[in-house]
Amino acid sequence: MSDEEMDFSDDDYDAYYGGEFDGDVDHVDPLKNDPEYMDVAFLIDTEVERLLNESVEELSNSIQVTPSLAKMLLHMSNWNLPEVVARYRQDSHKLLTSVHIKPPQPPPQNVFQDGEVTFCPVCLAPMSPDNASHLTCGHTFCKDCWSMHFEVQIMQGMSVGIECMGNNCQVSAPEDFVLGLLNRPQLKEKYQQYAFADYVRSHPQLRFCPGPNCNIVVQAKECQAKRVICVNCKTQFCYKCGSDYHAPTDCETIRKWLTKCADDSETANYISAHTKDCPKCHICIEKNGGCNHMQCYNCKNDFCWMCLGCWKAHGSEYYECSRYKENPNIAHESAHAQAREALKKYLHYYERWENHSKSLKLEEETLAKIRERIQEKVMAGTGTWIDWQYLLDAAALLAKCRYTLQNTYPFAYYLEAGPRKDLFEYQQAQLEAEIENLSWKIERAEMTDRGELENQMDIVEKRRSTLLSDFLQV
Amino acid sequence: MAAGLPRRIIKETQRLMAEPVPGISAVPDESNARYFHVVVAGPEGSPFQGGVFKLELFLPEEYPMSAPKVRFMTKIYHPNIDKLGRICLDILKDKWSPALQIRTVLLSIQALLSAPNPDDPLANDVAELWKVNESEAIRIAREWTRTYAMGN
């Protein structure tokens, strides 16, 4: 995707022209007006460790505890340093008990009595103070048993929260205690890996990139449902919920929608076939491009793939095939009719959602074709590679806009009827019409004037950002 | 098989044989010292009274760092035991502690028979009936005890 390339060029632009070189130009940061903009940093593991260690060091210095304990305290309190310090100063015992560093009751007497043999309660072998160990709770076990206990826990994916072996004892083992008793270097490494992941997950300003096998950690001051594109693996995701980006729909609604689609997809698949008949000559048509403006190869009829209506009637002024028309008398109908109506309504939105998803895939093929055509043209000496870049930009913009358009359908499905919904569906229809226009022009790029295409790109992006700034809630 | 058997398992087995828990017998298999044949008597006052329930208990490689694996072999109508005989008991899962023993596990299972917990179910249909119509559930549990846990 060249989406992020565009974002980068924005950044580069800022770095180059921003700051003190601003001069007399009335500089408006373009990012500040972008409703999707979010200030994030991409960190690698060593940078994250440095960041965490700074907090650990600060806490350990200010309340005089070991770094290992400070780390545990921070982990258990979502890395809220001022709060930990305040709670510690107020009542250190209460804090340490609540985060399972200390037991609620004071530890029992030393288990080792002079002149008597003491047995480890786990392996039942005799033990001496030299080869035994205990946490703050005083439950004493031999070092071999501790080590085995940690191994088994780590193999199950546990790290920071590994508890004491005592029955009903919830005291957690701090990092240095575990590492000091583990024998195998491989397990030490595994423990540290898991612990690192736990620390990142408990830190409110950090997130792992959800991309497969990607180790990048994303840092943001605020947790917002906005787009993040990983610098490393290019995965695009919502910062708040970590799943695929979904503006203008919010995290909870998209989750509800996707569950619903997964539940109902059998019916939907059955009903929405992959082909449709031309409304005029009834020849069977398979959609092979992303654009919804169809032209029948047989009778040259121009029609809309979604509603099968005449394309001209969609016009540029009043495009409303995206709008679902509810039956006004539905409240008086039977339960059966209401259920049918509910399914009809869902299918209306689902078909459009699914259709845009398919269009996105088809437009990826168009992009590949554009690349080939550019290659051919450059080889044939018709313009340079740079001359044809605008086509790639147009395709990237189309993908970005269609992606947003796809995500407007779950939003509209859950939106309550009223003036807000009317406005939303109006804007959605406008965006949809312009996107189809752009798609049509890109598919026929040779015949389209460059100025006209760039004009169309501008219109589409404006429609998209207007819709987002009016309806995006983060 | 006794070679390489941890001291802990040997000690526990010896004690189980020397001082058995009332109402419970646990005997290691002849060919596998980690596999126990367990018989639990239905507790008095419970719908399982008079029944004799067979269980199998296996000590995994990591024992005692991991919990023993226990399963009912005799069919039983109980909200925390499913039709495969698997048991929903916290100490067999996340509340396991290496300081617990075979003896404590068996005692807990006996206690579970006396006090079913339909709010933390494993067999959902049984738990449901136990909550909405306890007397009917107890009647079925008695009937199952008669049918499957008495006689042979």
PDB file of N, CA, C and O in Angstrom, chain B residues 85-146:
ATOM      1  N   GLY B  85     -16.825 -37.707  32.773  1.00  0.00           N
ATOM      2  CA  GLY B  85     -16.271 -37.910  34.098  1.00  0.00           C
ATOM      3  C   GLY B  85     -15.272 -36.842  34.518  1.00  0.00           C
ATOM      4  O   GLY B  85     -14.662 -36.919  35.577  1.00  0.00           O
ATOM      5  N   ARG B  86     -15.103 -35.810  33.674  1.00  0.00           N
ATOM      6  CA  ARG B  86     -14.152 -34.746  34.015  1.00  0.00           C
ATOM      7  C   ARG B  86     -14.721 -33.885  35.132  1.00  0.00           C
ATOM      8  O   ARG B  86     -15.928 -33.631  35.183  1.00  0.00           O
ATOM      9  N   ILE B  87     -13.858 -33.434  36.018  1.00  0.00           N
ATOM     10  CA  ILE B  87     -14.296 -32.754  37.231  1.00  0.00           C
ATOM     11  C   ILE B  87     -13.923 -31.276  37.190  1.00  0.00           C
ATOM     12  O   ILE B  87     -12.793 -30.925  36.831  1.00  0.00           O
ATOM     13  N   CYS B  88     -14.868 -30.420  37.559  1.00  0.00           N
ATOM     14  CA  CYS B  88     -14.573 -28.993  37.662  1.00  0.00           C
ATOM     15  C   CYS B  88     -14.260 -28.664  39.108  1.00  0.00           C
ATOM     16  O   CYS B  88     -15.161 -28.543  39.933  1.00  0.00           O
ATOM     17  N   LEU B  89     -12.990 -28.567  39.410  1.00  0.00           N
ATOM     18  CA  LEU B  89     -12.563 -28.314  40.787  1.00  0.00           C
ATOM     19  C   LEU B  89     -11.355 -27.385  40.728  1.00  0.00           C
ATOM     20  O   LEU B  89     -10.375 -27.697  40.045  1.00  0.00           O
ATOM     21  N   ASP B  90     -11.434 -26.257  41.453  1.00  0.00           N
ATOM     22  CA  ASP B  90     -10.373 -25.243  41.325  1.00  0.00           C
ATOM     23  C   ASP B  90      -8.974 -25.772  41.628  1.00  0.00           C
ATOM     24  O   ASP B  90      -8.022 -25.447  40.928  1.00  0.00           O
ATOM     25  N   ILE B  91      -8.837 -26.626  42.639  1.00  0.00           N
ATOM     26  CA  ILE B  91      -7.472 -27.071  42.979  1.00  0.00           C
ATOM     27  C   ILE B  91      -6.886 -28.015  41.923  1.00  0.00           C
ATOM     28  O   ILE B  91      -5.682 -28.258  41.912  1.00  0.00           O
ATOM     29  N   LEU B  92      -7.737 -28.517  41.020  1.00  0.00           N
ATOM     30  CA  LEU B  92      -7.184 -29.335  39.928  1.00  0.00           C
ATOM     31  C   LEU B  92      -6.752 -28.444  38.775  1.00  0.00           C
ATOM     32  O   LEU B  92      -6.156 -28.903  37.807  1.00  0.00           O
ATOM     33  N   LYS B  93      -7.095 -27.160  38.865  1.00  0.00           N
ATOM     34  CA  LYS B  93      -6.743 -26.234  37.787  1.00  0.00           C
ATOM     35  C   LYS B  93      -5.872 -25.093  38.297  1.00  0.00           C
ATOM     36  O   LYS B  93      -4.759 -25.324  38.723  1.00  0.00           O
ATOM     37  N   ASP B  94      -6.419 -23.866  38.294  1.00  0.00           N
ATOM     38  CA  ASP B  94      -5.560 -22.720  38.604  1.00  0.00           C
ATOM     39  C   ASP B  94      -5.171 -22.624  40.079  1.00  0.00           C
ATOM     40  O   ASP B  94      -4.206 -21.968  40.421  1.00  0.00           O
ATOM     41  N   LYS B  95      -5.920 -23.276  40.960  1.00  0.00           N
ATOM     42  CA  LYS B  95      -5.597 -23.158  42.383  1.00  0.00           C
ATOM     43  C   LYS B  95      -4.709 -24.288  42.877  1.00  0.00           C
ATOM     44  O   LYS B  95      -4.558 -24.499  44.073  1.00  0.00           O
ATOM     45  N   TRP B  96      -4.144 -25.054  41.953  1.00  0.00           N
ATOM     46  CA  TRP B  96      -3.233 -26.122  42.360  1.00  0.00           C
ATOM     47  C   TRP B  96      -1.990 -25.530  43.010  1.00  0.00           C
ATOM     48  O   TRP B  96      -1.485 -24.491  42.580  1.00  0.00           O
ATOM     49  N   SER B  97      -1.540 -26.165  44.083  1.00  0.00           N
ATOM     50  CA  SER B  97      -0.295 -25.759  44.712  1.00  0.00           C
ATOM     51  C   SER B  97       0.523 -27.022  44.920  1.00  0.00           C
ATOM     52  O   SER B  97      -0.018 -28.063  45.304  1.00  0.00           O
ATOM     53  N   PRO B  98       1.848 -26.955  44.663  1.00  0.00           N
ATOM     54  CA  PRO B  98       2.678 -28.153  44.841  1.00  0.00           C
ATOM     55  C   PRO B  98       2.648 -28.677  46.277  1.00  0.00           C
ATOM     56  O   PRO B  98       3.055 -29.809  46.527  1.00  0.00           O
ATOM     57  N   ALA B  99       2.152 -27.828  47.212  1.00  0.00           N
ATOM     58  CA  ALA B  99       2.095 -28.289  48.593  1.00  0.00           C
ATOM     59  C   ALA B  99       0.871 -29.176  48.837  1.00  0.00           C
ATOM     60  O   ALA B  99       0.759 -29.801  49.886  1.00  0.00           O
ATOM     61  N   LEU B 100      -0.056 -29.234  47.878  1.00  0.00           N
ATOM     62  CA  LEU B 100      -1.214 -30.127  48.010  1.00  0.00           C
ATOM     63  C   LEU B 100      -0.792 -31.555  47.654  1.00  0.00           C
ATOM     64  O   LEU B 100       0.255 -31.757  47.040  1.00  0.00           O
ATOM     65  N   GLN B 101      -1.633 -32.530  48.044  1.00  0.00           N
ATOM     66  CA  GLN B 101      -1.274 -33.929  47.808  1.00  0.00           C
ATOM     67  C   GLN B 101      -2.440 -34.704  47.216  1.00  0.00           C
ATOM     68  O   GLN B 101      -3.553 -34.201  47.144  1.00  0.00           O
ATOM     69  N   ILE B 102      -2.164 -35.968  46.853  1.00  0.00           N
ATOM     70  CA  ILE B 102      -3.221 -36.858  46.346  1.00  0.00           C
ATOM     71  C   ILE B 102      -4.340 -36.926  47.389  1.00  0.00           C
ATOM     72  O   ILE B 102      -5.530 -36.835  47.063  1.00  0.00           O
ATOM     73  N   ARG B 103      -3.941 -37.066  48.642  1.00  0.00           N
ATOM     74  CA  ARG B 103      -4.883 -37.164  49.745  1.00  0.00           C
ATOM     75  C   ARG B 103      -5.825 -35.951  49.779  1.00  0.00           C
ATOM     76  O   ARG B 103      -7.047 -36.114  49.873  1.00  0.00           O
ATOM     77  N   THR B 104      -5.264 -34.738  49.675  1.00  0.00           N
ATOM     78  CA  THR B 104      -6.106 -33.533  49.754  1.00  0.00           C
ATOM     79  C   THR B 104      -7.030 -33.435  48.542  1.00  0.00           C
ATOM     80  O   THR B 104      -8.167 -32.987  48.650  1.00  0.00           O
ATOM     81  N   VAL B 105      -6.527 -33.885  47.389  1.00  0.00           N
ATOM     82  CA  VAL B 105      -7.356 -33.851  46.181  1.00  0.00           C
ATOM     83  C   VAL B 105      -8.570 -34.759  46.357  1.00  0.00           C
ATOM     84  O   VAL B 105      -9.710 -34.373  46.090  1.00  0.00           O
ATOM     85  N   LEU B 106      -8.320 -35.981  46.854  1.00  0.00           N
ATOM     86  CA  LEU B 106      -9.420 -36.938  47.009  1.00  0.00           C
ATOM     87  C   LEU B 106     -10.432 -36.444  48.046  1.00  0.00           C
ATOM     88  O   LEU B 106     -11.640 -36.613  47.873  1.00  0.00           O
ATOM     89  N   LEU B 107      -9.930 -35.823  49.113  1.00  0.00           N
ATOM     90  CA  LEU B 107     -10.839 -35.267  50.125  1.00  0.00           C
ATOM     91  C   LEU B 107     -11.713 -34.172  49.516  1.00  0.00           C
ATOM     92  O   LEU B 107     -12.904 -34.073  49.799  1.00  0.00           O
ATOM     93  N   SER B 108     -11.123 -33.350  48.648  1.00  0.00           N
ATOM     94  CA  SER B 108     -11.876 -32.269  47.996  1.00  0.00           C
ATOM     95  C   SER B 108     -12.954 -32.832  47.086  1.00  0.00           C
ATOM     96  O   SER B 108     -14.052 -32.291  46.997  1.00  0.00           O
ATOM     97  N   ILE B 109     -12.629 -33.947  46.410  1.00  0.00           N
ATOM     98  CA  ILE B 109     -13.617 -34.549  45.515  1.00  0.00           C
ATOM     99  C   ILE B 109     -14.772 -35.122  46.331  1.00  0.00           C
ATOM    100  O   ILE B 109     -15.945 -34.960  45.977  1.00  0.00           O
ATOM    101  N   GLN B 110     -14.442 -35.723  47.457  1.00  0.00           N
ATOM    102  CA  GLN B 110     -15.480 -36.249  48.347  1.00  0.00           C
ATOM    103  C   GLN B 110     -16.385 -35.106  48.818  1.00  0.00           C
ATOM    104  O   GLN B 110     -17.612 -35.233  48.854  1.00  0.00           O
ATOM    105  N   ALA B 111     -15.751 -33.984  49.161  1.00  0.00           N
ATOM    106  CA  ALA B 111     -16.526 -32.823  49.629  1.00  0.00           C
ATOM    107  C   ALA B 111     -17.415 -32.276  48.511  1.00  0.00           C
ATOM    108  O   ALA B 111     -18.529 -31.807  48.760  1.00  0.00           O
ATOM    109  N   LEU B 112     -16.925 -32.358  47.277  1.00  0.00           N
ATOM    110  CA  LEU B 112     -17.709 -31.859  46.140  1.00  0.00           C
ATOM    111  C   LEU B 112     -18.984 -32.701  45.960  1.00  0.00           C
ATOM    112  O   LEU B 112     -20.029 -32.184  45.568  1.00  0.00           O
ATOM    113  N   LEU B 113     -18.901 -33.996  46.283  1.00  0.00           N
ATOM    114  CA  LEU B 113     -20.081 -34.848  46.187  1.00  0.00           C
ATOM    115  C   LEU B 113     -21.107 -34.439  47.249  1.00  0.00           C
ATOM    116  O   LEU B 113     -22.315 -34.479  47.008  1.00  0.00           O
ATOM    117  N   SER B 114     -20.638 -34.035  48.411  1.00  0.00           N
ATOM    118  CA  SER B 114     -21.551 -33.607  49.477  1.00  0.00           C
ATOM    119  C   SER B 114     -22.158 -32.248  49.178  1.00  0.00           C
ATOM    120  O   SER B 114     -23.284 -31.968  49.560  1.00  0.00           O
ATOM    121  N   ALA B 115     -21.387 -31.383  48.511  1.00  0.00           N
ATOM    122  CA  ALA B 115     -21.865 -30.027  48.269  1.00  0.00           C
ATOM    123  C   ALA B 115     -21.677 -29.636  46.811  1.00  0.00           C
ATOM    124  O   ALA B 115     -20.700 -28.972  46.454  1.00  0.00           O
ATOM    125  N   PRO B 116     -22.618 -30.055  45.932  1.00  0.00           N
ATOM    126  CA  PRO B 116     -22.508 -29.660  44.521  1.00  0.00           C
ATOM    127  C   PRO B 116     -22.588 -28.147  44.388  1.00  0.00           C
ATOM    128  O   PRO B 116     -23.228 -27.487  45.198  1.00  0.00           O
ATOM    129  N   ASN B 117     -21.917 -27.607  43.366  1.00  0.00           N
ATOM    130  CA  ASN B 117     -21.891 -26.153  43.179  1.00  0.00           C
ATOM    131  C   ASN B 117     -22.417 -25.796  41.793  1.00  0.00           C
ATOM    132  O   ASN B 117     -21.650 -25.637  40.852  1.00  0.00           O
ATOM    133  N   PRO B 118     -23.765 -25.678  41.677  1.00  0.00           N
ATOM    134  CA  PRO B 118     -24.337 -25.439  40.340  1.00  0.00           C
ATOM    135  C   PRO B 118     -24.006 -24.061  39.756  1.00  0.00           C
ATOM    136  O   PRO B 118     -24.261 -23.809  38.584  1.00  0.00           O
ATOM    137  N   ASP B 119     -23.424 -23.159  40.574  1.00  0.00           N
ATOM    138  CA  ASP B 119     -23.074 -21.841  40.044  1.00  0.00           C
ATOM    139  C   ASP B 119     -21.768 -21.858  39.270  1.00  0.00           C
ATOM    140  O   ASP B 119     -21.416 -20.885  38.604  1.00  0.00           O
ATOM    141  N   ASP B 120     -21.012 -22.939  39.369  1.00  0.00           N
ATOM    142  CA  ASP B 120     -19.753 -23.048  38.639  1.00  0.00           C
ATOM    143  C   ASP B 120     -19.782 -24.381  37.893  1.00  0.00           C
ATOM    144  O   ASP B 120     -19.084 -25.315  38.229  1.00  0.00           O
ATOM    145  N   PRO B 121     -20.672 -24.478  36.888  1.00  0.00           N
ATOM    146  CA  PRO B 121     -20.989 -25.798  36.339  1.00  0.00           C
ATOM    147  C   PRO B 121     -20.014 -26.286  35.294  1.00  0.00           C
ATOM    148  O   PRO B 121     -19.307 -25.504  34.666  1.00  0.00           O
ATOM    149  N   LEU B 122     -19.976 -27.584  35.104  1.00  0.00           N
ATOM    150  CA  LEU B 122     -19.261 -28.182  33.998  1.00  0.00           C
ATOM    151  C   LEU B 122     -20.298 -28.832  33.068  1.00  0.00           C
ATOM    152  O   LEU B 122     -20.262 -28.671  31.868  1.00  0.00           O
ATOM    153  N   ALA B 123     -21.256 -29.525  33.694  1.00  0.00           N
ATOM    154  CA  ALA B 123     -22.352 -30.109  32.924  1.00  0.00           C
ATOM    155  C   ALA B 123     -23.520 -29.121  32.987  1.00  0.00           C
ATOM    156  O   ALA B 123     -24.220 -29.039  33.990  1.00  0.00           O
ATOM    157  N   ASN B 124     -23.703 -28.345  31.927  1.00  0.00           N
ATOM    158  CA  ASN B 124     -24.655 -27.239  31.971  1.00  0.00           C
ATOM    159  C   ASN B 124     -26.102 -27.653  32.195  1.00  0.00           C
ATOM    160  O   ASN B 124     -26.817 -27.009  32.955  1.00  0.00           O
ATOM    161  N   ASP B 125     -26.532 -28.739  31.526  1.00  0.00           N
ATOM    162  CA  ASP B 125     -27.928 -29.153  31.664  1.00  0.00           C
ATOM    163  C   ASP B 125     -28.207 -29.595  33.101  1.00  0.00           C
ATOM    164  O   ASP B 125     -29.238 -29.271  33.676  1.00  0.00           O
ATOM    165  N   VAL B 126     -27.246 -30.312  33.702  1.00  0.00           N
ATOM    166  CA  VAL B 126     -27.417 -30.782  35.072  1.00  0.00           C
ATOM    167  C   VAL B 126     -27.482 -29.579  36.025  1.00  0.00           C
ATOM    168  O   VAL B 126     -28.356 -29.494  36.887  1.00  0.00           O
ATOM    169  N   ALA B 127     -26.570 -28.633  35.829  1.00  0.00           N
ATOM    170  CA  ALA B 127     -26.513 -27.454  36.701  1.00  0.00           C
ATOM    171  C   ALA B 127     -27.811 -26.662  36.615  1.00  0.00           C
ATOM    172  O   ALA B 127     -28.321 -26.162  37.621  1.00  0.00           O
ATOM    173  N   GLU B 128     -28.342 -26.571  35.397  1.00  0.00           N
ATOM    174  CA  GLU B 128     -29.579 -25.822  35.177  1.00  0.00           C
ATOM    175  C   GLU B 128     -30.711 -26.421  35.998  1.00  0.00           C
ATOM    176  O   GLU B 128     -31.400 -25.724  36.737  1.00  0.00           O
ATOM    177  N   LEU B 129     -30.861 -27.747  35.892  1.00  0.00           N
ATOM    178  CA  LEU B 129     -31.930 -28.421  36.631  1.00  0.00           C
ATOM    179  C   LEU B 129     -31.679 -28.293  38.129  1.00  0.00           C
ATOM    180  O   LEU B 129     -32.610 -28.107  38.915  1.00  0.00           O
ATOM    181  N   TRP B 130     -30.420 -28.383  38.538  1.00  0.00           N
ATOM    182  CA  TRP B 130     -30.079 -28.285  39.947  1.00  0.00           C
ATOM    183  C   TRP B 130     -30.534 -26.933  40.509  1.00  0.00           C
ATOM    184  O   TRP B 130     -30.910 -26.814  41.665  1.00  0.00           O
ATOM    185  N   LYS B 131     -30.494 -25.916  39.653  1.00  0.00           N
ATOM    186  CA  LYS B 131     -30.874 -24.573  40.124  1.00  0.00           C
ATOM    187  C   LYS B 131     -32.383 -24.364  40.098  1.00  0.00           C
ATOM    188  O   LYS B 131     -32.944 -23.800  41.035  1.00  0.00           O
ATOM    189  N   VAL B 132     -33.054 -24.800  38.995  1.00  0.00           N
ATOM    190  CA  VAL B 132     -34.482 -24.494  38.885  1.00  0.00           C
ATOM    191  C   VAL B 132     -35.352 -25.513  39.619  1.00  0.00           C
ATOM    192  O   VAL B 132     -36.448 -25.179  40.089  1.00  0.00           O
ATOM    193  N   ASN B 133     -34.891 -26.756  39.719  1.00  0.00           N
ATOM    194  CA  ASN B 133     -35.717 -27.773  40.372  1.00  0.00           C
ATOM    195  C   ASN B 133     -34.800 -28.738  41.114  1.00  0.00           C
ATOM    196  O   ASN B 133     -34.510 -29.841  40.644  1.00  0.00           O
ATOM    197  N   GLU B 134     -34.359 -28.307  42.304  1.00  0.00           N
ATOM    198  CA  GLU B 134     -33.341 -29.066  43.019  1.00  0.00           C
ATOM    199  C   GLU B 134     -33.837 -30.461  43.400  1.00  0.00           C
ATOM    200  O   GLU B 134     -33.095 -31.438  43.286  1.00  0.00           O
ATOM    201  N   SER B 135     -35.118 -30.563  43.829  1.00  0.00           N
ATOM    202  CA  SER B 135     -35.599 -31.870  44.285  1.00  0.00           C
ATOM    203  C   SER B 135     -35.619 -32.879  43.129  1.00  0.00           C
ATOM    204  O   SER B 135     -35.278 -34.046  43.319  1.00  0.00           O
ATOM    205  N   GLU B 136     -35.956 -32.416  41.939  1.00  0.00           N
ATOM    206  CA  GLU B 136     -35.965 -33.308  40.769  1.00  0.00           C
ATOM    207  C   GLU B 136     -34.527 -33.746  40.431  1.00  0.00           C
ATOM    208  O   GLU B 136     -34.278 -34.910  40.131  1.00  0.00           O
ATOM    209  N   ALA B 137     -33.592 -32.773  40.513  1.00  0.00           N
ATOM    210  CA  ALA B 137     -32.193 -33.079  40.223  1.00  0.00           C
ATOM    211  C   ALA B 137     -31.670 -34.129  41.208  1.00  0.00           C
ATOM    212  O   ALA B 137     -30.981 -35.082  40.815  1.00  0.00           O
ATOM    213  N   ILE B 138     -32.028 -33.950  42.485  1.00  0.00           N
ATOM    214  CA  ILE B 138     -31.565 -34.901  43.506  1.00  0.00           C
ATOM    215  C   ILE B 138     -32.173 -36.280  43.263  1.00  0.00           C
ATOM    216  O   ILE B 138     -31.508 -37.306  43.419  1.00  0.00           O
ATOM    217  N   ARG B 139     -33.433 -36.288  42.798  1.00  0.00           N
ATOM    218  CA  ARG B 139     -34.090 -37.564  42.513  1.00  0.00           C
ATOM    219  C   ARG B 139     -33.327 -38.311  41.391  1.00  0.00           C
ATOM    220  O   ARG B 139     -33.040 -39.503  41.508  1.00  0.00           O
ATOM    221  N   ILE B 140     -32.982 -37.560  40.347  1.00  0.00           N
ATOM    222  CA  ILE B 140     -32.244 -38.191  39.238  1.00  0.00           C
ATOM    223  C   ILE B 140     -30.870 -38.686  39.711  1.00  0.00           C
ATOM    224  O   ILE B 140     -30.443 -39.795  39.381  1.00  0.00           O
ATOM    225  N   ALA B 141     -30.193 -37.844  40.525  1.00  0.00           N
ATOM    226  CA  ALA B 141     -28.869 -38.224  41.028  1.00  0.00           C
ATOM    227  C   ALA B 141     -28.961 -39.531  41.817  1.00  0.00           C
ATOM    228  O   ALA B 141     -28.096 -40.405  41.683  1.00  0.00           O
ATOM    229  N   ARG B 142     -30.048 -39.673  42.628  1.00  0.00           N
ATOM    230  CA  ARG B 142     -30.244 -40.914  43.406  1.00  0.00           C
ATOM    231  C   ARG B 142     -30.433 -42.100  42.473  1.00  0.00           C
ATOM    232  O   ARG B 142     -29.860 -43.164  42.673  1.00  0.00           O
ATOM    233  N   GLU B 143     -31.265 -41.850  41.437  1.00  0.00           N
ATOM    234  CA  GLU B 143     -31.572 -42.924  40.498  1.00  0.00           C
ATOM    235  C   GLU B 143     -30.297 -43.387  39.783  1.00  0.00           C
ATOM    236  O   GLU B 143     -30.056 -44.577  39.637  1.00  0.00           O
ATOM    237  N   TRP B 144     -29.487 -42.414  39.345  1.00  0.00           N
ATOM    238  CA  TRP B 144     -28.227 -42.751  38.665  1.00  0.00           C
ATOM    239  C   TRP B 144     -27.303 -43.521  39.613  1.00  0.00           C
ATOM    240  O   TRP B 144     -26.609 -44.431  39.184  1.00  0.00           O
ATOM    241  N   THR B 145     -27.278 -43.083  40.894  1.00  0.00           N
ATOM    242  CA  THR B 145     -26.429 -43.769  41.871  1.00  0.00           C
ATOM    243  C   THR B 145     -26.848 -45.229  41.957  1.00  0.00           C
ATOM    244  O   THR B 145     -26.014 -46.132  41.926  1.00  0.00           O
ATOM    245  N   ARG B 146     -28.209 -45.457  42.034  1.00  0.00           N
ATOM    246  CA  ARG B 146     -28.726 -46.840  42.108  1.00  0.00           C
ATOM    247  C   ARG B 146     -28.353 -47.615  40.845  1.00  0.00           C
ATOM    248  O   ARG B 146     -27.904 -48.755  40.908  1.00  0.00           O
TER     249      ARG B 146
END
